[in-house]
Amino acid sequence: MDNKTRIKILELSFNIMENLLMSKDFKSKEEVMTAAKKAVEISNKDEKMPLEVKMGYAEAYKKLEGLSWEEILEIKDIIGSDD
């Protein structure tokens, strides 16, 4: 995979994370991960969705998985303060 594609996937993953985290008032990391897993599954089933977008969802899931609940809340606060 070339660098341009990798950068596009990373940018998509951050956008996906932002949209997911702001879509609902999650009460736990488990809720976040359940929603993220469902999003990955839906993207994988969509035959018309470009591979880069599917990979963006998978990358977002991986990033969220590596975060603590406190880190997720901090990210939500940062995103929310941009309004």
Tab-separated table of C-alpha atoms in Angstrom, residues 14-73:
chain	number	residue	atom	x	y	z
A	14	PHE	CA	-10.125	9.764	12.544
A	15	ASN	CA	-13.292	11.094	10.878
A	16	ILE	CA	-15.070	7.815	11.590
A	17	MET	CA	-13.929	7.874	15.229
A	18	GLU	CA	-15.121	11.458	15.627
A	19	ASN	CA	-18.519	10.740	14.086
A	20	LEU	CA	-18.963	7.570	16.110
A	21	LEU	CA	-17.983	9.128	19.438
A	22	MET	CA	-20.260	12.122	18.919
A	23	SER	CA	-23.218	10.079	17.637
A	24	LYS	CA	-24.392	8.946	21.065
A	25	ASP	CA	-23.867	9.562	24.765
A	26	PHE	CA	-21.945	6.368	25.435
A	27	LYS	CA	-21.765	5.187	29.045
A	28	SER	CA	-18.838	2.762	28.746
A	29	LYS	CA	-16.004	1.649	26.515
A	30	GLU	CA	-17.945	-1.549	25.879
A	31	GLU	CA	-20.792	0.483	24.345
A	32	VAL	CA	-18.309	2.335	22.143
A	33	MET	CA	-16.686	-0.903	21.009
A	34	THR	CA	-20.049	-2.526	20.287
A	35	ALA	CA	-21.029	0.424	18.082
A	36	ALA	CA	-17.612	0.447	16.392
A	37	LYS	CA	-17.786	-3.296	15.713
A	38	LYS	CA	-21.259	-2.924	14.209
A	39	ALA	CA	-20.000	-0.097	11.977
A	40	VAL	CA	-17.117	-2.285	10.757
A	41	GLU	CA	-19.497	-5.169	10.056
A	42	ILE	CA	-21.882	-2.927	8.119
A	43	SER	CA	-19.040	-1.437	6.073
A	44	ASN	CA	-17.689	-4.896	5.263
A	45	LYS	CA	-21.099	-6.062	4.006
A	46	ASP	CA	-21.510	-3.077	1.676
A	47	GLU	CA	-20.148	-4.283	-1.657
A	48	LYS	CA	-20.258	-0.769	-3.118
A	49	MET	CA	-18.137	0.768	-0.356
A	50	PRO	CA	-14.542	1.446	-1.444
A	51	LEU	CA	-11.850	-0.694	0.161
A	52	GLU	CA	-10.150	2.395	1.634
A	53	VAL	CA	-13.328	3.284	3.526
A	54	LYS	CA	-13.701	-0.266	4.831
A	55	MET	CA	-10.098	-0.118	5.973
A	56	GLY	CA	-10.819	3.242	7.621
A	57	TYR	CA	-13.548	1.630	9.711
A	58	ALA	CA	-11.224	-1.215	10.688
A	59	GLU	CA	-8.469	1.259	11.590
A	60	ALA	CA	-10.882	3.328	13.702
A	61	TYR	CA	-11.918	0.177	15.563
A	62	LYS	CA	-8.287	-0.709	16.211
A	63	LYS	CA	-7.532	2.794	17.506
A	64	LEU	CA	-10.554	2.802	19.817
A	65	GLU	CA	-9.657	-0.643	21.106
A	66	GLY	CA	-6.289	0.683	22.267
A	67	LEU	CA	-7.800	3.559	24.253
A	68	SER	CA	-8.954	3.557	27.856
A	69	TRP	CA	-12.422	4.820	28.760
A	70	GLU	CA	-10.827	7.945	30.230
A	71	GLU	CA	-8.976	8.612	26.972
A	72	ILE	CA	-12.200	8.172	25.005
A	73	LEU	CA	-13.944	10.699	27.257
